[in-house]
PDB file of C-alpha atoms in Angstrom:
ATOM      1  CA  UNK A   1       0.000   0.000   0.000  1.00 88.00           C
ATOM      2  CA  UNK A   2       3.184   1.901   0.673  1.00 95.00           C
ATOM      3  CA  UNK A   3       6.689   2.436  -0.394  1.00 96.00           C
ATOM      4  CA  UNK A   4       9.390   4.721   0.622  1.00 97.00           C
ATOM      5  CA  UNK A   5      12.689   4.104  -1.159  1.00 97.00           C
ATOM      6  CA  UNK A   6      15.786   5.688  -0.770  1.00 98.00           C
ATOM      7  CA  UNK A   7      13.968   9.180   0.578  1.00 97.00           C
ATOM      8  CA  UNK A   8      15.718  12.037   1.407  1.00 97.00           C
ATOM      9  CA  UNK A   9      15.338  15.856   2.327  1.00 97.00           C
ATOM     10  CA  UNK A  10      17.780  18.882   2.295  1.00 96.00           C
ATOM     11  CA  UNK A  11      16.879  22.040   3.826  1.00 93.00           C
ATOM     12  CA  UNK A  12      20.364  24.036   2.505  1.00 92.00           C
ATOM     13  CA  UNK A  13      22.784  22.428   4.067  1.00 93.00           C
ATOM     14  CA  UNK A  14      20.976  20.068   6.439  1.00 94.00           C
ATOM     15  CA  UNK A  15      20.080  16.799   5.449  1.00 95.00           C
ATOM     16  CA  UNK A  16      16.776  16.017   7.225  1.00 96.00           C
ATOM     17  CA  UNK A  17      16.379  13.101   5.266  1.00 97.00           C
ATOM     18  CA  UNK A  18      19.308  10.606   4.368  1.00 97.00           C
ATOM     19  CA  UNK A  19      17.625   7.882   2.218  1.00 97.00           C
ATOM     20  CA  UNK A  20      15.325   6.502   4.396  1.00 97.00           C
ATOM     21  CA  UNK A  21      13.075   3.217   2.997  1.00 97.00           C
ATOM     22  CA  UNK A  22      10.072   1.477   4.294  1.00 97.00           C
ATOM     23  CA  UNK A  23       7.335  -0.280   3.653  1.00 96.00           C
ATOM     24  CA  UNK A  24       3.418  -0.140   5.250  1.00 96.00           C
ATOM     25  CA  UNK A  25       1.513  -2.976   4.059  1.00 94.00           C
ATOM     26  CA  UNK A  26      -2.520  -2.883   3.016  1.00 93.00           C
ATOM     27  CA  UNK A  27      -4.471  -2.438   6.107  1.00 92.00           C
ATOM     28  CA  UNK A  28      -1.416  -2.566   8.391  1.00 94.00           C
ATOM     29  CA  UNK A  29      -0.882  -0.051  11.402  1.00 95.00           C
ATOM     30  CA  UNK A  30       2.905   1.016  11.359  1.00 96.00           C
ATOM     31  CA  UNK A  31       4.020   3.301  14.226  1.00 95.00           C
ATOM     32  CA  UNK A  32       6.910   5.598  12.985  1.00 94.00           C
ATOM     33  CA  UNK A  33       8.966   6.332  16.421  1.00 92.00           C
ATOM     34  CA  UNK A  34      11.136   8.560  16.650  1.00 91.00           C
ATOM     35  CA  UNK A  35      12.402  11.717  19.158  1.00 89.00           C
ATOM     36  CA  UNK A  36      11.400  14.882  17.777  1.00 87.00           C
ATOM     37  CA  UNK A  37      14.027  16.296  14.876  1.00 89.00           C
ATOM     38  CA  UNK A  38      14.345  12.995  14.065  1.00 93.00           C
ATOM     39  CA  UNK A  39      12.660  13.059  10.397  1.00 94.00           C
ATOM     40  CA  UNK A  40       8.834  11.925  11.231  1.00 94.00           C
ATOM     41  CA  UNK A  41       6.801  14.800  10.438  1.00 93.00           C
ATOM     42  CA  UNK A  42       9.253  15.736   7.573  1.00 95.00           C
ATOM     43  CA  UNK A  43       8.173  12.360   6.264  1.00 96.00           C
ATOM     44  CA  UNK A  44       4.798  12.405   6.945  1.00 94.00           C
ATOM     45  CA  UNK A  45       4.606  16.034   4.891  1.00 94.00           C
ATOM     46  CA  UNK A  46       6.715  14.130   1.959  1.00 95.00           C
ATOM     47  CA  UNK A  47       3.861  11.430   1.932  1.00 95.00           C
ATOM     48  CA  UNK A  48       1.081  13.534   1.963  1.00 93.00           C
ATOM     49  CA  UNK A  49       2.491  15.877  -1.042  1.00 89.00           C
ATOM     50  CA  UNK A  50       2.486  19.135   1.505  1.00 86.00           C
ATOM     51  CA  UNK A  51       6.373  18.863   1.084  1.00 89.00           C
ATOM     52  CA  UNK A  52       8.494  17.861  -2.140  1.00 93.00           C
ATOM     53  CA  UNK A  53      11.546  15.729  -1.256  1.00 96.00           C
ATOM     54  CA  UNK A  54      14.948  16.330  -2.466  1.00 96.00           C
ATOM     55  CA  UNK A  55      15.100  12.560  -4.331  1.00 97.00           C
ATOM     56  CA  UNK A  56      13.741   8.926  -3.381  1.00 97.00           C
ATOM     57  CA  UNK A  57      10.641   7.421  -4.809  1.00 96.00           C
ATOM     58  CA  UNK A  58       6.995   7.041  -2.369  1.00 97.00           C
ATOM     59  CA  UNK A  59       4.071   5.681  -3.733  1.00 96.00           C
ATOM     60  CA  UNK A  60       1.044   5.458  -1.872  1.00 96.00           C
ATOM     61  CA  UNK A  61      -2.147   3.169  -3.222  1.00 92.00           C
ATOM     62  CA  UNK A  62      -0.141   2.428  -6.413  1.00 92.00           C
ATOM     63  CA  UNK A  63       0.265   6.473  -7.242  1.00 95.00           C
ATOM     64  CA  UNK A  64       3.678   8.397  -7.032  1.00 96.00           C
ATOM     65  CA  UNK A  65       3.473  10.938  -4.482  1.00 96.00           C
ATOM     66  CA  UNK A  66       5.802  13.088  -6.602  1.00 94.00           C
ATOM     67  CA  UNK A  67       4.624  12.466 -10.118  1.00 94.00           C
ATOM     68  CA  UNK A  68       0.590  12.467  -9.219  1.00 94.00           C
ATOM     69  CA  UNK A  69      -0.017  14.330  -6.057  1.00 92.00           C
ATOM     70  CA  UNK A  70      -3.136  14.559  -6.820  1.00 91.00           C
ATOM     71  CA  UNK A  71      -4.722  11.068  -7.007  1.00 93.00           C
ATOM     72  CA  UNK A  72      -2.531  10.259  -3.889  1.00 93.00           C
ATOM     73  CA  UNK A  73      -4.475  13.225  -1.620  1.00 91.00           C
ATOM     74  CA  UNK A  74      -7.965  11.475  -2.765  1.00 91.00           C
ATOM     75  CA  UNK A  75      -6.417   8.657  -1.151  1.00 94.00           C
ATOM     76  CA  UNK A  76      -5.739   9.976   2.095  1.00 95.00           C
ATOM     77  CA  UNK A  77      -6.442  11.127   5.360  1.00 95.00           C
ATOM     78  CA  UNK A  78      -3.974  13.451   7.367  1.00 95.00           C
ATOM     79  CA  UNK A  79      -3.802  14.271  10.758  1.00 94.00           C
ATOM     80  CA  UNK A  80      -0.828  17.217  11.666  1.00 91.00           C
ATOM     81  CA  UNK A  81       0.035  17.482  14.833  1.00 85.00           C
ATOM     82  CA  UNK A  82      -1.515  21.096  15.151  1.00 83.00           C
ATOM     83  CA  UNK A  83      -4.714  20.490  13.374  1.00 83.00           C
ATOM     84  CA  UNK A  84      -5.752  23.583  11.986  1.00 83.00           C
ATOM     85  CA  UNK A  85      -8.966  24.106  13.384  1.00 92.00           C
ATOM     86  CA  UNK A  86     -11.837  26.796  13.198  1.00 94.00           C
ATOM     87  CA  UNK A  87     -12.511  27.840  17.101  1.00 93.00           C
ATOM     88  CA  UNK A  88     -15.666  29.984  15.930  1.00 96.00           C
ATOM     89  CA  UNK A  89     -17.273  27.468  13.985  1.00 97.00           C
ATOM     90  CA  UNK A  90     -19.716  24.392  14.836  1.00 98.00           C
ATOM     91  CA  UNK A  91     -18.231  21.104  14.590  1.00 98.00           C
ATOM     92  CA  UNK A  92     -20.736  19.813  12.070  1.00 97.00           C
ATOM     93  CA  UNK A  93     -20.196  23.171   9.669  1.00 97.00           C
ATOM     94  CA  UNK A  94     -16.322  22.316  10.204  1.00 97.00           C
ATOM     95  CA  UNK A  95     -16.643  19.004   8.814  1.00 97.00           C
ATOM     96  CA  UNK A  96     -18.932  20.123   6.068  1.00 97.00           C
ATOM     97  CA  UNK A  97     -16.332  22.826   5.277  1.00 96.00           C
ATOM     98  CA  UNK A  98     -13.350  20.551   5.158  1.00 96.00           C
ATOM     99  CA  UNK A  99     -15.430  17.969   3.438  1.00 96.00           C
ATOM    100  CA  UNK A 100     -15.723  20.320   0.800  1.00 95.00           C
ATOM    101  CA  UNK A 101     -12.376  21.025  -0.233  1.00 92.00           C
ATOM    102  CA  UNK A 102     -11.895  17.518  -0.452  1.00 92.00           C
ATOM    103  CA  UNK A 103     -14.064  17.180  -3.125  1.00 91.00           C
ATOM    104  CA  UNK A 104     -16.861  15.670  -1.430  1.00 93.00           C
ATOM    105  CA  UNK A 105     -20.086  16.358  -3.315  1.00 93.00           C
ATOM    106  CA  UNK A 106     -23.034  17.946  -1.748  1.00 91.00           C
ATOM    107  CA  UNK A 107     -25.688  15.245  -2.139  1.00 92.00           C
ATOM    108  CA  UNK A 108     -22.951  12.924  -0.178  1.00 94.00           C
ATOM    109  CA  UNK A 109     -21.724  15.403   1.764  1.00 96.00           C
ATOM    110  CA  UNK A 110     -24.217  14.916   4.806  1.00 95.00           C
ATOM    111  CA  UNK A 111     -23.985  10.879   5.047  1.00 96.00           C
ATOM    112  CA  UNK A 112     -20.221  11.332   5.021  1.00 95.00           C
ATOM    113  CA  UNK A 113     -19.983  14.041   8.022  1.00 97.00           C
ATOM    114  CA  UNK A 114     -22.906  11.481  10.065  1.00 96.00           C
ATOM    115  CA  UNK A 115     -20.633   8.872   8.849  1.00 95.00           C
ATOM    116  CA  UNK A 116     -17.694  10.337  10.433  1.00 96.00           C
ATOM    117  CA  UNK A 117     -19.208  11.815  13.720  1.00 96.00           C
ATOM    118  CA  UNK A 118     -20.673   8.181  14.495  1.00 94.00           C
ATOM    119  CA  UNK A 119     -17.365   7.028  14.318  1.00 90.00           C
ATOM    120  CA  UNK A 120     -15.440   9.186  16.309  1.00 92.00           C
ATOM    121  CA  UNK A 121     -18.501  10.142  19.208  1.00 91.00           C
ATOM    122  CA  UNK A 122     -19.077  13.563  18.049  1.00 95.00           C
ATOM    123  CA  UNK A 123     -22.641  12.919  17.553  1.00 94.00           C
ATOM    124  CA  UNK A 124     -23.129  15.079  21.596  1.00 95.00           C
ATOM    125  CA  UNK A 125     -21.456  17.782  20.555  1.00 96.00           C
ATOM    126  CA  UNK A 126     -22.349  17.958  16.491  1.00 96.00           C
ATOM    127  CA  UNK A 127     -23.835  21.678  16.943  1.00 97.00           C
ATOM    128  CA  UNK A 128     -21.223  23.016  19.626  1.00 97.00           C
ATOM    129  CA  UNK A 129     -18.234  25.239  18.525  1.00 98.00           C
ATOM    130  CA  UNK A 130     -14.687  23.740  18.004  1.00 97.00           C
ATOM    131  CA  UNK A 131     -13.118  26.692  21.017  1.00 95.00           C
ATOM    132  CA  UNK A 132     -15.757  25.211  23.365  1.00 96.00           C
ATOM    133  CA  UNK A 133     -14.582  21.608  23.302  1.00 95.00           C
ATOM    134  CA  UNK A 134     -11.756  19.615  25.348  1.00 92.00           C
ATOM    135  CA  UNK A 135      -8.520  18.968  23.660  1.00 90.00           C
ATOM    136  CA  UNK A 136     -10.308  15.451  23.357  1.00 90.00           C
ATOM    137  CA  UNK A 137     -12.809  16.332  21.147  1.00 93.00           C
ATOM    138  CA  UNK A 138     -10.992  18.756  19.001  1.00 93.00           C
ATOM    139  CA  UNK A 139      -8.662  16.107  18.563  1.00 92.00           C
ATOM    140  CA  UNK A 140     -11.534  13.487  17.731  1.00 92.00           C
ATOM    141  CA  UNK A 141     -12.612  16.364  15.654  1.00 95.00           C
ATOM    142  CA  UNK A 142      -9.058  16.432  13.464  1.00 95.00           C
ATOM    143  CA  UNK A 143      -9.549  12.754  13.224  1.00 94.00           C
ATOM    144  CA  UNK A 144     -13.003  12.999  11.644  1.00 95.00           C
ATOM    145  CA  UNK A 145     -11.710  15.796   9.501  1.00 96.00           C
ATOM    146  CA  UNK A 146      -9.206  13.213   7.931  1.00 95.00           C
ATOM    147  CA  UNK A 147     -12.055  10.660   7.260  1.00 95.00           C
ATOM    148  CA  UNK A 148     -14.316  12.279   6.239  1.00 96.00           C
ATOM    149  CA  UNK A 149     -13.124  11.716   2.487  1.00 94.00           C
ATOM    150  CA  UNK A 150     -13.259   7.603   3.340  1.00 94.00           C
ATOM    151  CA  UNK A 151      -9.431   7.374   2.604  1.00 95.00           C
ATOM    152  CA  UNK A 152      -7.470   4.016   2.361  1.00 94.00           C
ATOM    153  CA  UNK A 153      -4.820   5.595   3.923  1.00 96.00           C
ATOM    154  CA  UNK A 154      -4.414   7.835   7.060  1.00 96.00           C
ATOM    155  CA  UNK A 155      -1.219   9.720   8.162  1.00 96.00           C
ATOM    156  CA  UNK A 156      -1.460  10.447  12.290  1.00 95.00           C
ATOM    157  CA  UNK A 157       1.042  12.774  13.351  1.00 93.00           C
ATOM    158  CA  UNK A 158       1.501  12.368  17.100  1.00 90.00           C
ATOM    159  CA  UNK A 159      -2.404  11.774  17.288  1.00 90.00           C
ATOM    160  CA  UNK A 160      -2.340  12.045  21.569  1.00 89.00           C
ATOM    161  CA  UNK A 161       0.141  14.806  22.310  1.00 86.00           C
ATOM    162  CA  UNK A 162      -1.073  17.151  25.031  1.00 83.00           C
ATOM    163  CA  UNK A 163      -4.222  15.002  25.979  1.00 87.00           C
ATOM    164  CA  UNK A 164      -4.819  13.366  29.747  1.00 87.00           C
ATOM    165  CA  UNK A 165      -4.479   9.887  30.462  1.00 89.00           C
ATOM    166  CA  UNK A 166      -8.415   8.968  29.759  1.00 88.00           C
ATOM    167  CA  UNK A 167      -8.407  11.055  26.109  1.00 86.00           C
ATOM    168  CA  UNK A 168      -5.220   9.051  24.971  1.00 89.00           C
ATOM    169  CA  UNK A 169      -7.127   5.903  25.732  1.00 89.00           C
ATOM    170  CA  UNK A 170     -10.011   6.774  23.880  1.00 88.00           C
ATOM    171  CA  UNK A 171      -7.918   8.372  21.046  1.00 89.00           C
ATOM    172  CA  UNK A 172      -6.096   5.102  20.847  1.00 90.00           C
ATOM    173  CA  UNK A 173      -9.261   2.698  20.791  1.00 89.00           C
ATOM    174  CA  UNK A 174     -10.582   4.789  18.184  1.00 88.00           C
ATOM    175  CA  UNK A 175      -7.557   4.631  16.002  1.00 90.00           C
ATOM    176  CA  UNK A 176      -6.898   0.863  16.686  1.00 88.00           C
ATOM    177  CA  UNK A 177     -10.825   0.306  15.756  1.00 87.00           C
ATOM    178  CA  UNK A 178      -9.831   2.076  12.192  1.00 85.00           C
ATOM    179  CA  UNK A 179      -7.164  -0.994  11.509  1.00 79.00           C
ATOM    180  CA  UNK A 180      -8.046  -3.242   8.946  1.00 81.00           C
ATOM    181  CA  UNK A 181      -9.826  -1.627   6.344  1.00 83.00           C
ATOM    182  CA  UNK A 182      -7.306   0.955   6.343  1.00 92.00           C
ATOM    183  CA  UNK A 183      -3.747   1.329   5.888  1.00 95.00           C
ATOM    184  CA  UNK A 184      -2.895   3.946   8.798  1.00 96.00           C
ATOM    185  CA  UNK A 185       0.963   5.612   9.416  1.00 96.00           C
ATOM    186  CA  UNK A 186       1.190   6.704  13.108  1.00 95.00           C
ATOM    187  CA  UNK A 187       3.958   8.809  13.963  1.00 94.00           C
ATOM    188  CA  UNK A 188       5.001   9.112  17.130  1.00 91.00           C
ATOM    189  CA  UNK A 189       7.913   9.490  20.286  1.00 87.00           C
ATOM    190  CA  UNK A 190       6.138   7.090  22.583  1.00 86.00           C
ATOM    191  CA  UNK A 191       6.651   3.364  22.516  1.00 82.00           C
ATOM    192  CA  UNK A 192       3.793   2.472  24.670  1.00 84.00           C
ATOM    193  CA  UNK A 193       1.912   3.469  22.243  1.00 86.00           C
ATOM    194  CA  UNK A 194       2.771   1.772  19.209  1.00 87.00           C
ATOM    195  CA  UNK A 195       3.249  -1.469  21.544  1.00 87.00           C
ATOM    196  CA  UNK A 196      -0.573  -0.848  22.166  1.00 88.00           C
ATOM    197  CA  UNK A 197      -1.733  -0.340  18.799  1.00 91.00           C
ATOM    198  CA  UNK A 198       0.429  -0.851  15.845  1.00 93.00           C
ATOM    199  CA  UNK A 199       1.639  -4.187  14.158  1.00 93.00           C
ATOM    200  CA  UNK A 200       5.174  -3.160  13.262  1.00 94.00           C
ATOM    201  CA  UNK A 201       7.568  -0.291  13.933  1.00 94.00           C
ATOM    202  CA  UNK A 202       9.964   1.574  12.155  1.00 95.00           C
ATOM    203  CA  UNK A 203      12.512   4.181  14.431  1.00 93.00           C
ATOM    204  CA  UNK A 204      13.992   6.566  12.770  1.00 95.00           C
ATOM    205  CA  UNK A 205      16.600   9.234  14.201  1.00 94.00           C
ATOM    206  CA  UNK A 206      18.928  11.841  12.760  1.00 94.00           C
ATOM    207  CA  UNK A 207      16.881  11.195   9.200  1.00 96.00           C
ATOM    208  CA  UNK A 208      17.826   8.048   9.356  1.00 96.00           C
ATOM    209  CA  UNK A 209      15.969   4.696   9.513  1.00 96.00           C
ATOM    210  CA  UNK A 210      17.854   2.499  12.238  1.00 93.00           C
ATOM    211  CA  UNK A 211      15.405  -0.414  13.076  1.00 91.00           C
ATOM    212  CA  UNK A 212      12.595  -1.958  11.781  1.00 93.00           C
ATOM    213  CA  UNK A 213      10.622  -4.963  13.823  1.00 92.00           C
ATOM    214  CA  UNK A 214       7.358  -5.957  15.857  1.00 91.00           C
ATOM    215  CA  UNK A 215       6.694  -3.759  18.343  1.00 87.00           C
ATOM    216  CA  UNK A 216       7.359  -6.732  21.324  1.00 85.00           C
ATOM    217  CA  UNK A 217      10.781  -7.350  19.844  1.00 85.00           C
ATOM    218  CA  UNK A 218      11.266  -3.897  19.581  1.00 76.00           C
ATOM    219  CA  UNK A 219      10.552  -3.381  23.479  1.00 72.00           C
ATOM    220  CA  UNK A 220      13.304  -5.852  24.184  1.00 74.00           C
ATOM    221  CA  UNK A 221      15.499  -4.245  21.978  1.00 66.00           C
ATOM    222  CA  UNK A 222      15.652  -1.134  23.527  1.00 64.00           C
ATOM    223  CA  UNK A 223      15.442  -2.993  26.970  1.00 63.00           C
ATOM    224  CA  UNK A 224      18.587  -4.156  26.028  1.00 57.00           C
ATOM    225  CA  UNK A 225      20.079  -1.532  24.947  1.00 53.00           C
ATOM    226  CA  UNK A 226      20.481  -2.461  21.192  1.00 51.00           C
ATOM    227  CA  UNK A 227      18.457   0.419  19.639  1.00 51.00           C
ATOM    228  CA  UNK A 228      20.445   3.761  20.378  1.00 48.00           C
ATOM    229  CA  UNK A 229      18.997   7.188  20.477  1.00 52.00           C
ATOM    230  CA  UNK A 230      21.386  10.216  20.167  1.00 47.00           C
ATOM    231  CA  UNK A 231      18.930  13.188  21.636  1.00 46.00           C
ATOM    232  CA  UNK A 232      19.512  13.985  24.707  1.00 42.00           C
ATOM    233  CA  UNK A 233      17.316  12.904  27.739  1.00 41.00           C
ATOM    234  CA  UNK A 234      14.823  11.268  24.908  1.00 45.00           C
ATOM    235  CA  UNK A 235      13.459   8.262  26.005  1.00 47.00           C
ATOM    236  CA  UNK A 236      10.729   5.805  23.644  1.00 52.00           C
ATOM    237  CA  UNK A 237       8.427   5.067  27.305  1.00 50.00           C
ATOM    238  CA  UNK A 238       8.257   8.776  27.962  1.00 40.00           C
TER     239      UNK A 238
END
């Protein structure tokens, strides 16, 4: 469902990127974990077509990210790590809005944006505005934003940073629940939780890919000290 080969990224003379390769395989959930500068959200942009990379080859859903951008972001569903909400507007207008610039059409659009609340429990607070809901349910709101389009692929970018212990639960249920009929990238510093919820994980650091495995054999790994992270005071279980 997706390939990375050989990706990499220059911004002038720093090389965010240095040929990093992976694969994510149809309905798989691969956790991408990694301390922050370490290349994740670079990647994630490169996948989603927000950013162009400096060489490498992705394809996503059988469609080059670089030569048809286009037919890729049909295909999927992205969640940035500062979703760019509207405070003054109604969670149900929200989703109708960014339903619309994906292309939705308007005789679908209101079965989608049910569609999408019913999954991710916004049905209580459909008519409230965005500014007046928890940093729960304005993330559950980003995450109905990116499905609203019924993508094969989603692209999580630290889906549970800055929520309390009960929202990450939820968050995580909700995204594990997603697993199966789609292919989902979730990009993260926290092994926890891609022991929790994906099949395999890739680590990356300093742009640079340096293990791939299950998440349980990547838990002993690091337990044992044979996965090395360079930042300083970074830990995966933080």
């Amino acid at each position: 469902m997706i390939q990375v080969e050989n990706l990499t990224k220059n911004y002038g003379s720093h090389q965010a990127l240095k040929g990093i390769s992976f694969t994510v395989n149809k309905g798989e959930i691969l956790g991408f974990l990694g301390p922050n500068g370490a290349g994740k959200t670079t990647t994630m942009r490169i996948l989603t077509g927000f950013f162009p990379a400096t060489s490498g080859k992705a394809v996503v859903a059988g469609f080059d990210v670089f030569e048809e951008p286009m037919e890729v972001r049909k295909r999927i569903g992205y969640l940035p790590e500062n979703v760019p909400l509207y405070r003054d507007m109604v969670v149900t207008d929200y989703l109708k809005f960014a339903a619309g610039i994906k292309g939705i059409k308007k005789y679908d659009m209101d079965d989608r944006v049910n569609k999408v609340m019913d999954d991710c429990a916004l049905q209580d607070v459909s008519r409230k505005l965005i500014g007046e809901l928890s940093k729960g349910y304005r993330q559950r709101v980003g995450l109905a934003q990116a499905l609203v389009n019924d993508p094969d692929v989603l692209i999580l970018d630290e889906p549970t940073i800055g929520l309390d212990p009960n929202q990450i639960i939820e968050i995580r249920k909700l995204i594990k629940g997603l697993a199966g009929k789609r292919t989902i990238i979730l990009s993260t510093h926290i092994l926890p939780e891609v022991s929790m919820i994906c099949h395999r994980v890739v680590i990356i650091n300093k742009g640079e890919v340096v293990a791939v495995d299950t998440p349980q054999n990547m838990t002993s790994r690091i337990q044992g000290g044979r996965v090395w992270m360079s930042e300083k005071n970074w830990h995966p279980g933080l």
